[in-house]
JSON list of C-alpha atoms in Angstrom, two decimals:
[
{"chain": "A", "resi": 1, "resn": "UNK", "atom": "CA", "xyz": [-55.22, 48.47, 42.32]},
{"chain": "A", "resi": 2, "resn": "UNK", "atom": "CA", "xyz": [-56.08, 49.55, 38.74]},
{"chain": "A", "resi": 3, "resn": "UNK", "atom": "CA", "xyz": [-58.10, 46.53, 38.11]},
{"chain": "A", "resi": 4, "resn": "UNK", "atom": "CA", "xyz": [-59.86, 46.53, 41.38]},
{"chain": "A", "resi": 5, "resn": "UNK", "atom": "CA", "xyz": [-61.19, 50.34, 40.21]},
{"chain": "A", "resi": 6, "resn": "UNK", "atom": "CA", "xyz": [-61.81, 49.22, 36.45]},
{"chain": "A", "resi": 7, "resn": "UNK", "atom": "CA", "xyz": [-64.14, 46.13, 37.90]},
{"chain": "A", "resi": 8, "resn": "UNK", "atom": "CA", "xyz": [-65.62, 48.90, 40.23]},
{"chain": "A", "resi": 9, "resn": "UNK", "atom": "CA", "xyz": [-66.49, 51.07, 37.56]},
{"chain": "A", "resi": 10, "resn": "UNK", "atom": "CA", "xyz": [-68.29, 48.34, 35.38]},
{"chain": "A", "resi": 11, "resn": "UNK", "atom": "CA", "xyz": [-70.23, 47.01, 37.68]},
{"chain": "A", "resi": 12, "resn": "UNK", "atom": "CA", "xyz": [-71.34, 50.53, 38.31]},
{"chain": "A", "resi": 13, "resn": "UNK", "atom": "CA", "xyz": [-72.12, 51.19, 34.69]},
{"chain": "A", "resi": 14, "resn": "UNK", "atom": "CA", "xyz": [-73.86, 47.60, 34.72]},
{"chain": "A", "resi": 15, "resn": "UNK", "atom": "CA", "xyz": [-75.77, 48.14, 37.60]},
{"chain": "A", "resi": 16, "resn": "UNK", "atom": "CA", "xyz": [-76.85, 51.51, 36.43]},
{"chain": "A", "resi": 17, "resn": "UNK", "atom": "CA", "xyz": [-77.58, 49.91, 32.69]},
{"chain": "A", "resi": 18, "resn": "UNK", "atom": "CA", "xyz": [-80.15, 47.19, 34.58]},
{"chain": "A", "resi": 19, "resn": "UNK", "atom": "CA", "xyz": [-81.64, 50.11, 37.08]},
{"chain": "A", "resi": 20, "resn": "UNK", "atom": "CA", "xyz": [-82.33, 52.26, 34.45]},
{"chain": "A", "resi": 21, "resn": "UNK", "atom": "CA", "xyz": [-84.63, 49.78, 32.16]},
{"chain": "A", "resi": 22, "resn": "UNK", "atom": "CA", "xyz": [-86.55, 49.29, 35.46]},
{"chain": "A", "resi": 23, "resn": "UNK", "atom": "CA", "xyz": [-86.59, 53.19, 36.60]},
{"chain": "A", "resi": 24, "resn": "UNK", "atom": "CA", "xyz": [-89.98, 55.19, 37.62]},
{"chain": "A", "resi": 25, "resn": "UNK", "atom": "CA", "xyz": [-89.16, 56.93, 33.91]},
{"chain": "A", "resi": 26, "resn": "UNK", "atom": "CA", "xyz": [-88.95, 53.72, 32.41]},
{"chain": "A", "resi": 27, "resn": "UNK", "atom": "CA", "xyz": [-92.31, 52.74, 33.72]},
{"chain": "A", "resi": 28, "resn": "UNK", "atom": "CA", "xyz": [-94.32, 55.83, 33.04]},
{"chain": "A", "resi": 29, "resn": "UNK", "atom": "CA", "xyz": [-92.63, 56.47, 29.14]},
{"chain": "A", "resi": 30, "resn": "UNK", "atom": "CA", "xyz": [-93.76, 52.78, 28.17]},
{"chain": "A", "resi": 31, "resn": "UNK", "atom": "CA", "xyz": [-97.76, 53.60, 29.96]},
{"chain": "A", "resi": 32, "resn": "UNK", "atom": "CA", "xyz": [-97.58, 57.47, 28.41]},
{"chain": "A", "resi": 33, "resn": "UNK", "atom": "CA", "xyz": [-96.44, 56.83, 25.03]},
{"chain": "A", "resi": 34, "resn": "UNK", "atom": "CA", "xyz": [-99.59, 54.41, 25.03]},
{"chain": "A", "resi": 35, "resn": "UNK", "atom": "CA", "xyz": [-101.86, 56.33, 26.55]},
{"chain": "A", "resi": 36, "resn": "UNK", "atom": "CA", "xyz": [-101.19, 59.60, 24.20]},
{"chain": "A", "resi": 37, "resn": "UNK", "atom": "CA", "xyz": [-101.90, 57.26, 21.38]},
{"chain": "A", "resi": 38, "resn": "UNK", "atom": "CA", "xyz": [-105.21, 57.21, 22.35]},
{"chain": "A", "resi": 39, "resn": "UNK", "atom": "CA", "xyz": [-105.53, 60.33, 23.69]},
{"chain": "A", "resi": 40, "resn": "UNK", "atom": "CA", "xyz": [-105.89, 60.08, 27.34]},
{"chain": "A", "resi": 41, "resn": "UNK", "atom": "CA", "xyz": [-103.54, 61.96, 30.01]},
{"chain": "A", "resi": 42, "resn": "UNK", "atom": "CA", "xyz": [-100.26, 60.76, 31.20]},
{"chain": "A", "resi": 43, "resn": "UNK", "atom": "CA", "xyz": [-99.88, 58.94, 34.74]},
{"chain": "A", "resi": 44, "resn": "UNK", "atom": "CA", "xyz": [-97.93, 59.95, 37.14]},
{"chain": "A", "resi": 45, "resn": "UNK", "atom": "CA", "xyz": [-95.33, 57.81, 39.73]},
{"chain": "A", "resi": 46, "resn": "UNK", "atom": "CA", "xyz": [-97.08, 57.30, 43.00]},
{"chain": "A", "resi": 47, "resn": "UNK", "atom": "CA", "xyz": [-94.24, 55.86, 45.37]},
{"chain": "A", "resi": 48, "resn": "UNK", "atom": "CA", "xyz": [-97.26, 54.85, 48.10]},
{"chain": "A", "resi": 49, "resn": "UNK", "atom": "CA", "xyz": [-98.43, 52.60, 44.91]},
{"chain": "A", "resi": 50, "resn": "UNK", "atom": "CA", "xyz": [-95.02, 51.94, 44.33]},
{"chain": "A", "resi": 51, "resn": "UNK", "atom": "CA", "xyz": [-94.15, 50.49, 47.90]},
{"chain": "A", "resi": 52, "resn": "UNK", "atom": "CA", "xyz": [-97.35, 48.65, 47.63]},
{"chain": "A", "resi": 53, "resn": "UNK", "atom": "CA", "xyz": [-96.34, 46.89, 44.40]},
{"chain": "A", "resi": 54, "resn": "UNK", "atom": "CA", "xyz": [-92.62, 46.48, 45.84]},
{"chain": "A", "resi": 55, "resn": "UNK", "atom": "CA", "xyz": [-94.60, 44.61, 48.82]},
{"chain": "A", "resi": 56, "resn": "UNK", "atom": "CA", "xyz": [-96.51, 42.06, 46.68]},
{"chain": "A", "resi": 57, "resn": "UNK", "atom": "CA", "xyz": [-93.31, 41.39, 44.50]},
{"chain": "A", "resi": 58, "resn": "UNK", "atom": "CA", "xyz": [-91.49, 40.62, 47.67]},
{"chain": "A", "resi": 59, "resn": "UNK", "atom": "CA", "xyz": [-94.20, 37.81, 48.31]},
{"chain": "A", "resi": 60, "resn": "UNK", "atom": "CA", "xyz": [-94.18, 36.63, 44.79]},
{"chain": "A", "resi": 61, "resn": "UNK", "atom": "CA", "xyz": [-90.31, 36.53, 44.42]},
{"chain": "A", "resi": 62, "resn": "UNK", "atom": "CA", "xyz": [-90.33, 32.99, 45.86]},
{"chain": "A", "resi": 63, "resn": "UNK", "atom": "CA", "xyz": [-92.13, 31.02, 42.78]},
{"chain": "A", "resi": 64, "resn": "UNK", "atom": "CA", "xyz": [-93.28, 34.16, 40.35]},
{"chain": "A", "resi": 65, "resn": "UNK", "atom": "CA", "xyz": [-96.44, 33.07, 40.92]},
{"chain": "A", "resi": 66, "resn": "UNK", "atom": "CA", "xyz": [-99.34, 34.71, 38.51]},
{"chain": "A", "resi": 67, "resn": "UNK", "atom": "CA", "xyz": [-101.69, 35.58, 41.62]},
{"chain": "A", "resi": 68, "resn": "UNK", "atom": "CA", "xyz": [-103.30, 39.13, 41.53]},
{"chain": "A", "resi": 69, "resn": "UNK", "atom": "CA", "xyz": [-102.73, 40.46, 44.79]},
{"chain": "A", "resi": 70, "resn": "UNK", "atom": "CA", "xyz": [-106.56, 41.03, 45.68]},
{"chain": "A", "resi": 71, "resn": "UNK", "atom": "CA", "xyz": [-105.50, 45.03, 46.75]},
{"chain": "A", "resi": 72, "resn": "UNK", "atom": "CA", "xyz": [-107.11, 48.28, 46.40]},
{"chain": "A", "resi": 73, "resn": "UNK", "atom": "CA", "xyz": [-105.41, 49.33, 43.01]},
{"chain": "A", "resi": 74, "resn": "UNK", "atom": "CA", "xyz": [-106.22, 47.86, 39.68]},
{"chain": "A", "resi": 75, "resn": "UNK", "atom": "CA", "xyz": [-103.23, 45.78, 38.97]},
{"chain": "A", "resi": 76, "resn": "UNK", "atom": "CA", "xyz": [-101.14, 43.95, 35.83]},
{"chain": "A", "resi": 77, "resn": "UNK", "atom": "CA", "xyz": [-98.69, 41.07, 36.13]},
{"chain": "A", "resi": 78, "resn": "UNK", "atom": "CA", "xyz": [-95.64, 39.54, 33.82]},
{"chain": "A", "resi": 79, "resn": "UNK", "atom": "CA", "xyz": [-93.60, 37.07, 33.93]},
{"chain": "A", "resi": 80, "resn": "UNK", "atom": "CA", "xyz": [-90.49, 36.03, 32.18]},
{"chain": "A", "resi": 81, "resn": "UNK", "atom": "CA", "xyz": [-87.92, 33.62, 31.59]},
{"chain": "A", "resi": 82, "resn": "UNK", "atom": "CA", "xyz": [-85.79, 36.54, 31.34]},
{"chain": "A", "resi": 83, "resn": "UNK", "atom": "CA", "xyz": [-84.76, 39.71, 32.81]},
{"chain": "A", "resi": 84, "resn": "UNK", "atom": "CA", "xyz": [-87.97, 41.64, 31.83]},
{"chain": "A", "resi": 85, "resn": "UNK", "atom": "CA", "xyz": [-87.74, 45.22, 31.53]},
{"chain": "A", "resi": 86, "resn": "UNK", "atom": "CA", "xyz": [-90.16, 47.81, 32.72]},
{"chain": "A", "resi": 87, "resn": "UNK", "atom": "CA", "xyz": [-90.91, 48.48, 28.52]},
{"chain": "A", "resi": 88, "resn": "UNK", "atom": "CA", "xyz": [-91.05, 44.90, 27.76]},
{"chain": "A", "resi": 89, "resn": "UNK", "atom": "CA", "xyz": [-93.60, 44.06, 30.73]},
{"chain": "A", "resi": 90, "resn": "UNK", "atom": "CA", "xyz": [-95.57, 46.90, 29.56]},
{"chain": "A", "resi": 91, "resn": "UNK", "atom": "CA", "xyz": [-95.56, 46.25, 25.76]},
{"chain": "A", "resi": 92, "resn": "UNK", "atom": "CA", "xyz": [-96.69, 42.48, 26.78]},
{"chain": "A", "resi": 93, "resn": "UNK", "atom": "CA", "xyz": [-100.03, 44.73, 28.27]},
{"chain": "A", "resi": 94, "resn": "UNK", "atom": "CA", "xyz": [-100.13, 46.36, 25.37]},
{"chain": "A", "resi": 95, "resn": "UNK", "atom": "CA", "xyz": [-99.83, 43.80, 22.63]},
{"chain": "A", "resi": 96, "resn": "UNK", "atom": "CA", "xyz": [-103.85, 43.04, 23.73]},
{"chain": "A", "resi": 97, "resn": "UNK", "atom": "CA", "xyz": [-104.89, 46.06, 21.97]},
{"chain": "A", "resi": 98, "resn": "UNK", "atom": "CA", "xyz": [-106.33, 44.37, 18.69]},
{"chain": "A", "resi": 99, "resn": "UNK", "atom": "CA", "xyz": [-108.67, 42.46, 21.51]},
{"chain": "A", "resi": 100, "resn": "UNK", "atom": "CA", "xyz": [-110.81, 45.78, 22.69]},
{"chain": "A", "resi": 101, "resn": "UNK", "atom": "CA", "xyz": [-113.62, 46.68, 20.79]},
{"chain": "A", "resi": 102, "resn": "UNK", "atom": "CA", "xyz": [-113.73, 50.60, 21.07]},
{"chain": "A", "resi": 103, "resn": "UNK", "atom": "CA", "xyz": [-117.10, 50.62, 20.11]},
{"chain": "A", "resi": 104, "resn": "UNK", "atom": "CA", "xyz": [-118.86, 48.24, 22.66]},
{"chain": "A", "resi": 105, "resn": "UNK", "atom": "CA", "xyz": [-116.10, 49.20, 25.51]},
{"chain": "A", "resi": 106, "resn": "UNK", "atom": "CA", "xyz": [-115.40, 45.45, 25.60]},
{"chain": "A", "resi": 107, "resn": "UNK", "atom": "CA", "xyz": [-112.65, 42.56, 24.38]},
{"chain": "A", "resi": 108, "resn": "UNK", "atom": "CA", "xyz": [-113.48, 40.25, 21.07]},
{"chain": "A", "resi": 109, "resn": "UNK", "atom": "CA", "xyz": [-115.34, 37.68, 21.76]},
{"chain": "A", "resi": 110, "resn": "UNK", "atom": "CA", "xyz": [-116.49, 38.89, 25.28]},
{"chain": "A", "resi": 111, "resn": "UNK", "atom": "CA", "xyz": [-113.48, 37.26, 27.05]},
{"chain": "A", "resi": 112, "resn": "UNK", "atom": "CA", "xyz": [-111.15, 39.34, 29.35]},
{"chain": "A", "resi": 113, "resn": "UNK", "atom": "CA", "xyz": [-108.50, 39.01, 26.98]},
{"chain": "A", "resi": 114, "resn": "UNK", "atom": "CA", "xyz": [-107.79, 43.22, 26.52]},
{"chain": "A", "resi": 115, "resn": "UNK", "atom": "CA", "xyz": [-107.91, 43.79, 30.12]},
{"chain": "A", "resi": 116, "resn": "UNK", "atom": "CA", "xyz": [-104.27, 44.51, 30.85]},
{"chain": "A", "resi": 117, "resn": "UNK", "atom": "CA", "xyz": [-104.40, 47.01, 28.07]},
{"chain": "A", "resi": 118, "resn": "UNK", "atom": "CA", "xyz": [-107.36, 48.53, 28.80]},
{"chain": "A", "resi": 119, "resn": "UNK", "atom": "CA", "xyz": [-105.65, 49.08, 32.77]},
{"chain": "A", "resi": 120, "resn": "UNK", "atom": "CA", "xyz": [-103.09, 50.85, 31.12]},
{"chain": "A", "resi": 121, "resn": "UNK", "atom": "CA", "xyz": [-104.99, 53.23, 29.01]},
{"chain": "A", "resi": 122, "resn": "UNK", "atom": "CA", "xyz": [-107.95, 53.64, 31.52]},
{"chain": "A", "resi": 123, "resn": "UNK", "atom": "CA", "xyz": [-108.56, 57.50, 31.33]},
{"chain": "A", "resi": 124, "resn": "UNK", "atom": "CA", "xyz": [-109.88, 58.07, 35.47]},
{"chain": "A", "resi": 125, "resn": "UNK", "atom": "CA", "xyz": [-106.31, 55.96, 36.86]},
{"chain": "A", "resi": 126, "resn": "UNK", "atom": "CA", "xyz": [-104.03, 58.89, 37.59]},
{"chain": "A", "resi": 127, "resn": "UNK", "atom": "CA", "xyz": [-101.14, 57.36, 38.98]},
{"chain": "A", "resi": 128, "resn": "UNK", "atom": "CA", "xyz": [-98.89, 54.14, 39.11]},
{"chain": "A", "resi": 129, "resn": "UNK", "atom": "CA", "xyz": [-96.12, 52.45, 40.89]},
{"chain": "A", "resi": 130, "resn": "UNK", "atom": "CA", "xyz": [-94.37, 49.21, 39.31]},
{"chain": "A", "resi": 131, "resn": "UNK", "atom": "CA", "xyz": [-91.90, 46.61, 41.04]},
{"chain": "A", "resi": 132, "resn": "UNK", "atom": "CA", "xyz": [-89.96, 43.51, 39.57]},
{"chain": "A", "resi": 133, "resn": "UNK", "atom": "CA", "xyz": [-88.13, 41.18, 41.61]},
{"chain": "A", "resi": 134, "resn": "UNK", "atom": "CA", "xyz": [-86.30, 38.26, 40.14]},
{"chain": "A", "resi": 135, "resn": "UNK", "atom": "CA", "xyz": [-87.08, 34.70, 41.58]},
{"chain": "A", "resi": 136, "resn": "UNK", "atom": "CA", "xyz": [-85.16, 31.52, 42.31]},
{"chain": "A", "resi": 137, "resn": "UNK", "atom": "CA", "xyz": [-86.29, 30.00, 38.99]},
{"chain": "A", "resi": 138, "resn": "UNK", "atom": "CA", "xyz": [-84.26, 32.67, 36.77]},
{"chain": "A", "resi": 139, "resn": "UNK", "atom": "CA", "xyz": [-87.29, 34.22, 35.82]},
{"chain": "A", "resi": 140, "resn": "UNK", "atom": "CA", "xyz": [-88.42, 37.61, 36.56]},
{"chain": "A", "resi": 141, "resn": "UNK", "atom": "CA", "xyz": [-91.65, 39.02, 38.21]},
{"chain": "A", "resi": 142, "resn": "UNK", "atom": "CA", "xyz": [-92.96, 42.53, 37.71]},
{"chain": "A", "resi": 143, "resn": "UNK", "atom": "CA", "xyz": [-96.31, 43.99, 39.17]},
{"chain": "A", "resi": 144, "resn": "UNK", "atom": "CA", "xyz": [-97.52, 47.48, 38.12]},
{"chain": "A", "resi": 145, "resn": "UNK", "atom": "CA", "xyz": [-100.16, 48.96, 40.20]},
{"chain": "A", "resi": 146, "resn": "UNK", "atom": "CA", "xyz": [-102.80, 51.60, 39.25]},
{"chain": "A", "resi": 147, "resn": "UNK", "atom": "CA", "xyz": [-104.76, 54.42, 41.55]},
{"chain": "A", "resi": 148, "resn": "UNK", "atom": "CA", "xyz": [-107.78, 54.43, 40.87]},
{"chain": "A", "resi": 149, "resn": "UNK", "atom": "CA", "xyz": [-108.36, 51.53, 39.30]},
{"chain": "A", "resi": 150, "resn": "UNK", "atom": "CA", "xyz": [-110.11, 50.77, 36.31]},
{"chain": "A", "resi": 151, "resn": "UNK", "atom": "CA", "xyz": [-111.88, 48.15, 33.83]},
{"chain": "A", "resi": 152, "resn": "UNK", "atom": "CA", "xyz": [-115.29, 48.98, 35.32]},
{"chain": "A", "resi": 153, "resn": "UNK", "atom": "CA", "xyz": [-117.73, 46.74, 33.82]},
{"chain": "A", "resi": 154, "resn": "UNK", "atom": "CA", "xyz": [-119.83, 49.01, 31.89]},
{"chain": "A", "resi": 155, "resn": "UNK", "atom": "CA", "xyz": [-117.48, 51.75, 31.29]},
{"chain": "A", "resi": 156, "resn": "UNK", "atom": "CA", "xyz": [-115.04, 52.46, 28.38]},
{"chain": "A", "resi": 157, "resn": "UNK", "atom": "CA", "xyz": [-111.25, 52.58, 28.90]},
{"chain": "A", "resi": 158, "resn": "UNK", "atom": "CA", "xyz": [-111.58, 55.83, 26.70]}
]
């Protein structure tokens, strides 16, 4: 009986350990501390964005396919060969910062190379809602979605 409740308990810790890199919290620390940086308010969770994002990782949890889901909200993907955490996805947005030009508003070399970082730094999106799934493959899908959207040709991030 003692076993059975040890083995209970760490899977609950485990569980809890693997929720809690993936949390709402999770999500918005990783965008905030980012955004601060550069001096533009913090997001909020939406859970109608949320659901939506939930929805589309549902759909890509068969192959972890990098397809944009074509939706109302401005959207970033990742993809991983391992369990991807809601700070790793989002550092793999931000790690495209040295590509955006502050001064012209756009990426070096006038690719779309900065455009995942500038989503996540885009002062007029409020809110956002994130999802990961894990596919078949072993590797893991996450989706964060972003009301309003941004990367408005034209426009600055900040």
């Amino acid at each position: 009986m003692s076993k059975i409740i040890v083995f209970f308990c760490v899977m609950v810790a485990l569980s809890h350990q693997i929720y809690a890199q993936n949390s709402p919290k999770d999500y918005l620390d990783a965008h905030n501390v980012a955004r601060a940086a550069v001096g533009v308010g913090p997001l909020v969770w939406n859970e109608k964005v949320a659901k939506y994002a939930q929805a589309y990782t549902n759909v890509r949890s068969k192959d972890c396919g990098m397809q944009h889901s074509g939706g109302p909200y401005g959207e970033n993907l990742a993809a991983g060969t391992w369990k991807v955490s809601a700070k790793e996805a989002v550092k793999m947005w931000l790690d495209e910062k040295p590509l955006y030009d502050v001064q012209t508003g756009l990426c070096m070399g006038g690719g779309m190379d900065c455009r995942h970082y500038t989503q996540v730094v885009w002062r007029n999106t409020r809110s956002v809602g994130c999802a990961h799934v894990s596919c078949p493959n072993g590797w893991t899908f996450v989706t964060c979605n972003y009301d309003p959207p941004g990367n408005y040709i034209g426009e600055r991030a900040y």
